Short mmCIF file of C-alpha atoms in Angstrom, two decimals:
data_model
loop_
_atom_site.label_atom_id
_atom_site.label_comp_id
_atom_site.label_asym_id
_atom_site.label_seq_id
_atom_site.Cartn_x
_atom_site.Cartn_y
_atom_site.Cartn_z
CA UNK A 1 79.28 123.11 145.06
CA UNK A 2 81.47 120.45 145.50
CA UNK A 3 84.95 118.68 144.29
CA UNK A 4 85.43 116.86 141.19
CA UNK A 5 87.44 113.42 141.25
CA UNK A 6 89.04 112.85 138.27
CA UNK A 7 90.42 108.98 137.81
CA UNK A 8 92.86 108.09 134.90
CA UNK A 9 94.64 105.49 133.81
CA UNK A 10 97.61 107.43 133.40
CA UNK A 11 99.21 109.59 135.24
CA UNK A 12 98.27 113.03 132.79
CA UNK A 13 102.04 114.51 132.99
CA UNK A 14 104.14 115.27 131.10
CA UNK A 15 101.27 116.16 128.43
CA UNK A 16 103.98 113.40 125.64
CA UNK A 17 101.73 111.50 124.40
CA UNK A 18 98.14 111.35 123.15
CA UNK A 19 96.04 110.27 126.17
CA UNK A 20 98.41 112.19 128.57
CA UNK A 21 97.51 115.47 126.46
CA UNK A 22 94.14 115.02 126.52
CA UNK A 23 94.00 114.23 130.55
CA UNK A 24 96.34 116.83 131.25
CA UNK A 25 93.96 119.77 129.21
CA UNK A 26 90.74 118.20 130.69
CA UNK A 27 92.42 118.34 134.06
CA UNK A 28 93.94 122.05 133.86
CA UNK A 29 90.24 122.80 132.61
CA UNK A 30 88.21 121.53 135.02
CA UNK A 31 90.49 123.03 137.63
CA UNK A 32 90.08 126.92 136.25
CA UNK A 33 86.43 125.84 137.54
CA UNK A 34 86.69 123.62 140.71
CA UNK A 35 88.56 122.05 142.93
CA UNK A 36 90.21 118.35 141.32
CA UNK A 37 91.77 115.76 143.32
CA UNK A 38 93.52 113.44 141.08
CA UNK A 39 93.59 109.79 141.27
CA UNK A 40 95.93 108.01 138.74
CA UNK A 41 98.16 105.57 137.60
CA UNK A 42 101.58 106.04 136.40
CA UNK A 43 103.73 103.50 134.32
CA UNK A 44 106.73 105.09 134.25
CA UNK A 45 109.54 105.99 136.77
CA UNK A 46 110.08 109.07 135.23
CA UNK A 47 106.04 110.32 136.03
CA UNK A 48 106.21 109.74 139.38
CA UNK A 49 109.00 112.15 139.39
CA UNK A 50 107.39 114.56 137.64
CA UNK A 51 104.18 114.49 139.22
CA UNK A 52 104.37 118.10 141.32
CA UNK A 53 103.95 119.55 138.21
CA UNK A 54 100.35 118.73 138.46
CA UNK A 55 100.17 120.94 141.92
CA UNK A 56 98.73 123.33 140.70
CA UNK A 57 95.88 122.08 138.97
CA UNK A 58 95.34 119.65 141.88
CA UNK A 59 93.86 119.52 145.38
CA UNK A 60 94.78 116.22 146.73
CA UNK A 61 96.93 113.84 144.79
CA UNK A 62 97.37 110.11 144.79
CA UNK A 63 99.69 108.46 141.97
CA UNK A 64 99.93 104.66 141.91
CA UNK A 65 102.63 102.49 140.24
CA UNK A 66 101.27 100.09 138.17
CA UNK A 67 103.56 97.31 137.79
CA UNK A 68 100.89 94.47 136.92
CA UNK A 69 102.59 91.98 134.95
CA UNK A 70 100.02 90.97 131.72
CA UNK A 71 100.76 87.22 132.24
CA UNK A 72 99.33 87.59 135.79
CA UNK A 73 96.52 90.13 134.19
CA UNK A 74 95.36 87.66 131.23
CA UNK A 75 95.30 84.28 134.09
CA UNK A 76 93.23 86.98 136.61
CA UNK A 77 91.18 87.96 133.06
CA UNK A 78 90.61 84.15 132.10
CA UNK A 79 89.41 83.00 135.99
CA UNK A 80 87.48 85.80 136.75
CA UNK A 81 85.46 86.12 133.01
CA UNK A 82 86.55 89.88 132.63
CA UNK A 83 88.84 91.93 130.02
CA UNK A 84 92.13 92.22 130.10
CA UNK A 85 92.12 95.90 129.92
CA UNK A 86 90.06 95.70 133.15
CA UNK A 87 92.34 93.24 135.20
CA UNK A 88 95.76 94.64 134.13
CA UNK A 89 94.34 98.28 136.12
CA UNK A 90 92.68 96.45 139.06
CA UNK A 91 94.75 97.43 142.09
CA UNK A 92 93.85 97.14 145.96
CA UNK A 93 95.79 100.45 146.85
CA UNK A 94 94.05 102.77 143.93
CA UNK A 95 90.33 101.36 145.24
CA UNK A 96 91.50 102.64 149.04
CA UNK A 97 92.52 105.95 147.50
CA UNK A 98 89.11 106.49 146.18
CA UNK A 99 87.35 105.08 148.84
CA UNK A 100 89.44 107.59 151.14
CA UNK A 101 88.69 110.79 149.00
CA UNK A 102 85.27 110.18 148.56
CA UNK A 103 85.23 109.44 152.33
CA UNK A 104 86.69 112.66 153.57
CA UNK A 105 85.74 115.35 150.62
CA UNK A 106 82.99 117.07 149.39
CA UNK A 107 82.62 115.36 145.47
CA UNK A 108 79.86 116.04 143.66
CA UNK A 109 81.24 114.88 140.06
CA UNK A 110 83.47 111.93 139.01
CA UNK A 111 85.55 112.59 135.87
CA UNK A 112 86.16 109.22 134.73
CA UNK A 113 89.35 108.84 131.62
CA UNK A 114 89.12 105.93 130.48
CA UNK A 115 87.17 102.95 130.22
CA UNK A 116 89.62 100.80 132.24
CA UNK A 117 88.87 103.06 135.02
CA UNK A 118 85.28 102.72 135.55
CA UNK A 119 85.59 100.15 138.51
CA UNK A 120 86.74 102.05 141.18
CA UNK A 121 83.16 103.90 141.17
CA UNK A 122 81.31 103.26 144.04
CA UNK A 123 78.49 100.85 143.16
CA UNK A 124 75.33 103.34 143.66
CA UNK A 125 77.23 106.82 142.75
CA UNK A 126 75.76 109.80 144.93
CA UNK A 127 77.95 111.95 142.59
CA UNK A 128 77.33 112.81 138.64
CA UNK A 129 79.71 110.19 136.64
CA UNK A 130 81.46 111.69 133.39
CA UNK A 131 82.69 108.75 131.72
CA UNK A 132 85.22 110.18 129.02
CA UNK A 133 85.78 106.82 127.20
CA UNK A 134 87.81 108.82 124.14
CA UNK A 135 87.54 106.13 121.67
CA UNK A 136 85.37 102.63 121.62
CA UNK A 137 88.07 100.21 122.92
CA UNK A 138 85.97 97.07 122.41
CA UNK A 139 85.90 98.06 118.36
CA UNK A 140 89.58 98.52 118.32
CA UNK A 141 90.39 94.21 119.46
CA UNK A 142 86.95 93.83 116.49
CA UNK A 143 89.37 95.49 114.41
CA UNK A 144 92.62 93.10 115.84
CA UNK A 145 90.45 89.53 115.86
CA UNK A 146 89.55 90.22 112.49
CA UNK A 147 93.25 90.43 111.13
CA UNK A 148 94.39 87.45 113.94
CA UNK A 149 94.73 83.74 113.75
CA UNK A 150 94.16 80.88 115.78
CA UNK A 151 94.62 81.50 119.70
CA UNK A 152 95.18 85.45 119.17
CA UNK A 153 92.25 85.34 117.23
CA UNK A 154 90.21 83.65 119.64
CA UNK A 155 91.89 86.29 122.67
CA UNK A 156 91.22 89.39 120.27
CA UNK A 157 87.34 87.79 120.21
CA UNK A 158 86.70 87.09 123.66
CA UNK A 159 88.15 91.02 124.75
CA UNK A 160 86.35 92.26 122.32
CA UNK A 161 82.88 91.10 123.55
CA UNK A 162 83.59 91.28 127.40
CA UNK A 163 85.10 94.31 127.14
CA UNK A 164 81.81 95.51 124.74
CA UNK A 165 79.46 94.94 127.86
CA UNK A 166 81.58 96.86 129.90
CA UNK A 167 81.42 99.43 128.04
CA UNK A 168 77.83 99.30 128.03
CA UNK A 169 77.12 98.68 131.40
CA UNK A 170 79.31 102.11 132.10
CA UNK A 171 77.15 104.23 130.21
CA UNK A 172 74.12 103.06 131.58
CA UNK A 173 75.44 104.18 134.76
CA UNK A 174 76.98 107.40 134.01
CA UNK A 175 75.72 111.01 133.61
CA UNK A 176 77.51 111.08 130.31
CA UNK A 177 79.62 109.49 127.65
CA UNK A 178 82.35 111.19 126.10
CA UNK A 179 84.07 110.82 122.77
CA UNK A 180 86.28 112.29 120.71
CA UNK A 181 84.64 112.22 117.39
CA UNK A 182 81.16 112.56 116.18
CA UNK A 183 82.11 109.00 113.91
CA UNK A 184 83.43 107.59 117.42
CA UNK A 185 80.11 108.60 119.12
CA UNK A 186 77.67 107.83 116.27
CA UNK A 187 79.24 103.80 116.54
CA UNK A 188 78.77 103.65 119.82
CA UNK A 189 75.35 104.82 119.84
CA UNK A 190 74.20 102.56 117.63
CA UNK A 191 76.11 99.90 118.79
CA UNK A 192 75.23 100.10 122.65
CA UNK A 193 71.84 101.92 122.15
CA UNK A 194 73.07 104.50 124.44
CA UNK A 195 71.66 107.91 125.59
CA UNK A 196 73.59 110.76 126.78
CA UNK A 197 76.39 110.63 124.48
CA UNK A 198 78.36 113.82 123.80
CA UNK A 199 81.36 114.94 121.60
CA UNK A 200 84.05 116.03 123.24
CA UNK A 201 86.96 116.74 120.85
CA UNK A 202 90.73 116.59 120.94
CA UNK A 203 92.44 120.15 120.62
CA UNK A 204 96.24 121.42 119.88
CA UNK A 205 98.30 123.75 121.77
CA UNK A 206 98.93 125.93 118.97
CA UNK A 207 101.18 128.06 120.93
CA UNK A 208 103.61 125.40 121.56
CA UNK A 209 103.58 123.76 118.24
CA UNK A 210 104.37 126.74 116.33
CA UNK A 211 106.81 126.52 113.33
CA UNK A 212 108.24 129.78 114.51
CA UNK A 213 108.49 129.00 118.60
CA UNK A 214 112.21 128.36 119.75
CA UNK A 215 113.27 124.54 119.40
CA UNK A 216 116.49 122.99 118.42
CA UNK A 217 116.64 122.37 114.87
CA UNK A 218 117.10 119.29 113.12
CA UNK A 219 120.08 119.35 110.13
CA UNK A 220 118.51 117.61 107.22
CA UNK A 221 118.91 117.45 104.05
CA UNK A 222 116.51 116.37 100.91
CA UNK A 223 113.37 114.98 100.78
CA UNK A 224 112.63 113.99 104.56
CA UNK A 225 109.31 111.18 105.28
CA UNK A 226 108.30 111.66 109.20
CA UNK A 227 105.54 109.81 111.47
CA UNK A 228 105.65 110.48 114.57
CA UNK A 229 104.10 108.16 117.61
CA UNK A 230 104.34 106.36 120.95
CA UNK A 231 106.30 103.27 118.92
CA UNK A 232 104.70 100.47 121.41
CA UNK A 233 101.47 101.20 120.31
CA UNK A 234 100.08 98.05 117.90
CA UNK A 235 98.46 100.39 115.10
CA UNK A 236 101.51 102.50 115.17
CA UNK A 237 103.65 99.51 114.56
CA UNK A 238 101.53 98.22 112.15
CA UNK A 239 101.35 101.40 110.22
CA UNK A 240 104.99 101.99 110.11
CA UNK A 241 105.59 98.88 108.94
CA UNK A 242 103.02 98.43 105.78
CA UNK A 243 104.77 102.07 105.24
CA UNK A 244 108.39 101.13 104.88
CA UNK A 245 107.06 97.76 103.17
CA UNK A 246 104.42 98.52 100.89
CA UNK A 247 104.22 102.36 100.31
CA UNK A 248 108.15 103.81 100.81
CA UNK A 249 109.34 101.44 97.58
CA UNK A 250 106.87 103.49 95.20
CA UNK A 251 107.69 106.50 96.76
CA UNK A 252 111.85 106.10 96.57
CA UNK A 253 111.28 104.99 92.50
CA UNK A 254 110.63 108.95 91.95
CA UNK A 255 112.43 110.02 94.96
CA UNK A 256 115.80 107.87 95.45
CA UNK A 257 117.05 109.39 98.40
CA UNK A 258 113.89 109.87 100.43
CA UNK A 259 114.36 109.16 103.46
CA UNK A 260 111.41 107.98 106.45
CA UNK A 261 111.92 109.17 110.21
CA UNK A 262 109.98 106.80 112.62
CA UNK A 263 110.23 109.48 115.58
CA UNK A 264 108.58 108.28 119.36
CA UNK A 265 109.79 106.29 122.25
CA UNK A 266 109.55 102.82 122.98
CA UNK A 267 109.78 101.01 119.36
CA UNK A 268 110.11 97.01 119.25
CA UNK A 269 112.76 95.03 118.28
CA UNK A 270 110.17 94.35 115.00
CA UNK A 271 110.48 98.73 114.47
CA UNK A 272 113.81 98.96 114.85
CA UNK A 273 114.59 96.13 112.12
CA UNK A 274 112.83 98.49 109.86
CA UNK A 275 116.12 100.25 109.42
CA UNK A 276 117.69 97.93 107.09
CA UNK A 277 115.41 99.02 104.98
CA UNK A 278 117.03 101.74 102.39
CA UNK A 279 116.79 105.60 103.83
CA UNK A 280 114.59 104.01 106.92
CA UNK A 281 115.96 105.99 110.15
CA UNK A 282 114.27 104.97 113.68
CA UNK A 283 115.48 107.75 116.40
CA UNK A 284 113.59 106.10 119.74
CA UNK A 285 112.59 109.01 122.15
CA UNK A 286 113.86 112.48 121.15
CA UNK A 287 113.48 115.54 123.53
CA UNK A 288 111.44 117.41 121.32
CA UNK A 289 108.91 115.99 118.93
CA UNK A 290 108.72 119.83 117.27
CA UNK A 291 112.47 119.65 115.35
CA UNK A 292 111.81 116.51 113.73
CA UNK A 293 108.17 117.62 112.50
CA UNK A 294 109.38 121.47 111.07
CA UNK A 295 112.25 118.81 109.09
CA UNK A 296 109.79 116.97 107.22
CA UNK A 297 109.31 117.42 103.93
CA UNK A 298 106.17 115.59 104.67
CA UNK A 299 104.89 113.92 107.80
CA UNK A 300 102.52 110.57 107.24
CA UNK A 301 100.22 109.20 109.14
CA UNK A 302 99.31 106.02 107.41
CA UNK A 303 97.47 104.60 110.11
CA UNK A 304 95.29 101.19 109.06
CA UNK A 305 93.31 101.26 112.52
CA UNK A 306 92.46 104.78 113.80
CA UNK A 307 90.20 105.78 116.66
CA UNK A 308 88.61 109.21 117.19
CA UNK A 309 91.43 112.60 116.28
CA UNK A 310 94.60 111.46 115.52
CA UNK A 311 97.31 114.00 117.85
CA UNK A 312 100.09 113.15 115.07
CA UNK A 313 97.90 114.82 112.41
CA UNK A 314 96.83 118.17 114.60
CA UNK A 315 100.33 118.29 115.68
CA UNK A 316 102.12 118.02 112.09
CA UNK A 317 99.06 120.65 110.77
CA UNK A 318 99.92 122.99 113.73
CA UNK A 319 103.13 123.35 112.68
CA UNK A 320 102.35 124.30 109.13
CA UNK A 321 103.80 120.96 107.73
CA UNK A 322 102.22 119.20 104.60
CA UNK A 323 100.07 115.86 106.05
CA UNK A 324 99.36 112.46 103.91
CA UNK A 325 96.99 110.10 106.15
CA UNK A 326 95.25 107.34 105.82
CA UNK A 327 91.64 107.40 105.50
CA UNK A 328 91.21 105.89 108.95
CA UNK A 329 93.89 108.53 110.47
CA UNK A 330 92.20 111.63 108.59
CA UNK A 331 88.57 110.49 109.97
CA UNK A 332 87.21 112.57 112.48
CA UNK A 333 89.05 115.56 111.95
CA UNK A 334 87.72 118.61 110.68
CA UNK A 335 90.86 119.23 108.21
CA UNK A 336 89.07 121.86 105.76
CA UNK A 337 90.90 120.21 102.67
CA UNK A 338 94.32 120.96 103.71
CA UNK A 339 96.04 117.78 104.61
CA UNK A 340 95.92 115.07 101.16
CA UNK A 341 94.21 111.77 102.24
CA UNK A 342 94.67 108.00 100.28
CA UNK A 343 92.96 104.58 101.55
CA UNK A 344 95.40 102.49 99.30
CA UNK A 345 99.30 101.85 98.91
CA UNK A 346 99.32 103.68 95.75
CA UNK A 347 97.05 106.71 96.93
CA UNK A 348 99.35 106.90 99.69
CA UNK A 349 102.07 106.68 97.60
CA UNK A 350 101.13 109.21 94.63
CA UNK A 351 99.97 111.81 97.62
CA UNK A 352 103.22 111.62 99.00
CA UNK A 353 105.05 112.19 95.40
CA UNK A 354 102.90 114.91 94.80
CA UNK A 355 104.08 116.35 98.31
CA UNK A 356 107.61 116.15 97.33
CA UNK A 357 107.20 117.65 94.08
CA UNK A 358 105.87 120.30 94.45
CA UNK A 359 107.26 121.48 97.82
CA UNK A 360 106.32 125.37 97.14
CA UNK A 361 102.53 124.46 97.05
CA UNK A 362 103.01 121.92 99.32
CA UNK A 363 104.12 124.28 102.10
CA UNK A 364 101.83 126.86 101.12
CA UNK A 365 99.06 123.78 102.08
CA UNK A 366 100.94 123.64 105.63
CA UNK A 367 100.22 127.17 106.26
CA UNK A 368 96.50 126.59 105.52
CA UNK A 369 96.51 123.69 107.59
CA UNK A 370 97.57 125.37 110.34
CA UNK A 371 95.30 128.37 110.22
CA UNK A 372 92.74 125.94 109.87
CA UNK A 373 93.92 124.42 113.08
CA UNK A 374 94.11 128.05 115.13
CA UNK A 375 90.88 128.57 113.82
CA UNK A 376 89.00 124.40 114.59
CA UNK A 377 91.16 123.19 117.70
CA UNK A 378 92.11 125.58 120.32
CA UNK A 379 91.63 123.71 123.65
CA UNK A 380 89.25 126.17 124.77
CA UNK A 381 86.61 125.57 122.27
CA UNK A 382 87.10 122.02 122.17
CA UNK A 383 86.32 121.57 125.68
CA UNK A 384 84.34 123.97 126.03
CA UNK A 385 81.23 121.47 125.84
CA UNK A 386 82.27 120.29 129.22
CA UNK A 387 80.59 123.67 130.86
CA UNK A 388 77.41 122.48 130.05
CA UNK A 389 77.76 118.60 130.75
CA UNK A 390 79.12 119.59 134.62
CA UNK A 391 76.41 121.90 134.59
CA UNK A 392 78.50 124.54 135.27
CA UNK A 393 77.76 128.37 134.25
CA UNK A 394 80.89 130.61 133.15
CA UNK A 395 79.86 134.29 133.97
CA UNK A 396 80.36 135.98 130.20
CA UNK A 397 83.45 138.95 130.66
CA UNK A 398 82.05 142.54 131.74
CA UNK A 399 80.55 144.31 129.04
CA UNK A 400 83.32 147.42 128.62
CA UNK A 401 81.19 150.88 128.88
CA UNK A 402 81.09 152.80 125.67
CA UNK A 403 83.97 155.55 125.39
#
């Protein structure tokens, strides 16, 4: 048997944010089985630092800085008829890393994360192609042309449909398609008209977010709002802001002092304004996600565009908090009934009330959740799928002899 290459567009480490988690448990999955050399990008200083702590998991490892900037992505995009998100990841020294591995190893699979990554396969793959594409990209700028105007709207359009025969063209090519969600997989199916499409879902490490695992505290007092996110990300902004906007104001007429936590690194000048809003706190990066989430009274996740699971929402239901999403952040996630769900501002609103008062059965919901959560999203059975896709048997533990 041979090696598996696995290419992402992100450096998978430290597992801190939502496609890092989900590279870094394919990764550490794949590698209980064969050998992985890892082929990635990193975007931050502080990943190439880290990177050794991939070693283990890894055979041979090559981690590029990406330093593209997107002016000089969108004029290579616009002259050469291609996405952005293709341009902004093309990189001479990344091709001659794959070109070298697949020169002087043994690799007889291709773990592809992410869409973006897709050229740097060789043109007639020898090897089988896994193409984990997590969510459809090209529906998410749909989604952004449709709420845009004039030249954004246009850009948003045009990304959209180039970046829609990508995708297409990828599957065609590879082995097998990989989503996160059964809704994310059903719209691409019939969108493309693709075959060998496969779930793949998102888990938790329920170990680590554990309400009783040792973290430092966070001193709070009263009725405490939290979302939690990487705050550069467009439908993160987006839903923060039609929260403190349109859905906090209802909520602080029953609650007064209620305040809302905007917890994750990286927020805009536009997030951080948000705090002149009454009881509106933005804290940037924090250590530890896990203090912030066992203070909330309730943690939101009023997301207006969603794709596939939602990390936020296994994370808060993990550790046994009370959830209010969005109908778009709640979709795809097998939640049992115990997180509350609205698709307006004042179903959002009145879920949240009802969170805050009643906070007995409220927390008494955040146990279930996260029982459901031990029960749904362990790692293991999430990826478990991936055996049979790699075509790879796992010899069942020996049978102990009776006593």
């Amino acid at each position: 048997m041979g090696d598996i290459l696995f290419l992402a567009h992100r450096v998978p480490y430290p597992p801190d944010r939502g496609d890092k988690i989900r590279g870094y448990n394919v990764l550490k999955f794949l590698s209980a089985r064969k050998r992985v050399h890892l082929i990635a990008f990193a975007d931050d200083t502080r990943d190439m630092k880290s990177k050794s702590g991939l070693s283990k998991f890894t055979g041979n490892r090559s981690i590029i800085w990406r330093s593209k900037p997107r002016a000089v992505a969108a004029l290579e995009a616009f002259f050469s008829r291609k996405p952005v998100s293709l341009t902004a990841f093309e990189n001479r020294p990344l091709r001659e890393a794959v070109d070298n591995i697949l020169g002087r190893h043994s690799i007889d699979t291709i773990y592809v994360f992410s869409s973006q990554m897709a050229q740097y396969l060789p043109a007639r793959p020898r090897q089988r192609v896994i193409m984990d594409f997590c969510d459809m990209d090209s529906a998410k700028f749909v989604s952004y042309a449709k709420s845009a105007t004039g030249p954004m709207a246009w850009f948003m359009k045009r990304e959209a449909k180039l970046l829609f025969a990508h995708e297409r063209a990828v599957a065609q090519r590879a082995d097998a398609s990989l989503f996160v969600s059964e809704a994310e997989a059903d719209l691409f199916r019939s969108k493309t008209g693709a075959e060998r499409v496969h779930v793949v879902e998102n888990g938790i490490d329920t170990e680590f977010f554990d309400p009783t695992a040792q973290f430092k505290r966070i001193d709070t007092t009263g009725a405490l709002i939290v979302f939690t996110g990487q705050m550069d990300y467009r439908p993160n902004i987006e839903a923060v802001t039609w929260f403190v906007e349109t859905i906090l104001p209802h909520i602080q007429v029953r609650h007064p002092h209620a305040r809302f936590a905007i917890v994750g690194r990286n927020p805009p000048d536009s997030v951080k304004a948000l705090t002149k809003q009454p009881g509106v706190i933005v804290t940037g990066e924090v250590a530890d996600v896990r203090g912030w989430i066992a203070a909330a009274s309730v943690v939101v996740a009023p997301l207006k565009l969603a794709r596939g699971v939602q990390n936020k929402v296994l994370e808060a239901m993990a550790m046994a908090r009370p959830v209010v999403a969005s109908t778009a952040a709640a979709q795809g996630i097998d939640h049992g009934g115990t997180i509350r769900v609205g698709g307006t501002v004042g179903e959002i609103a009145e879920e949240v009330i009802a969170v805050l008062d009643d906070p007995a059965g409220s927390n008494a919901m955040g146990r279930e959740a996260r029982a459901q959560v031990q029960r749904r999203y362990s790692w293991d059975a999430c990826l478990a799928p991936l055996d049979a896709i790699l075509g790879i048997r796992v010899k069942a533990p020996p049978r102990k002899s009776a006593a």
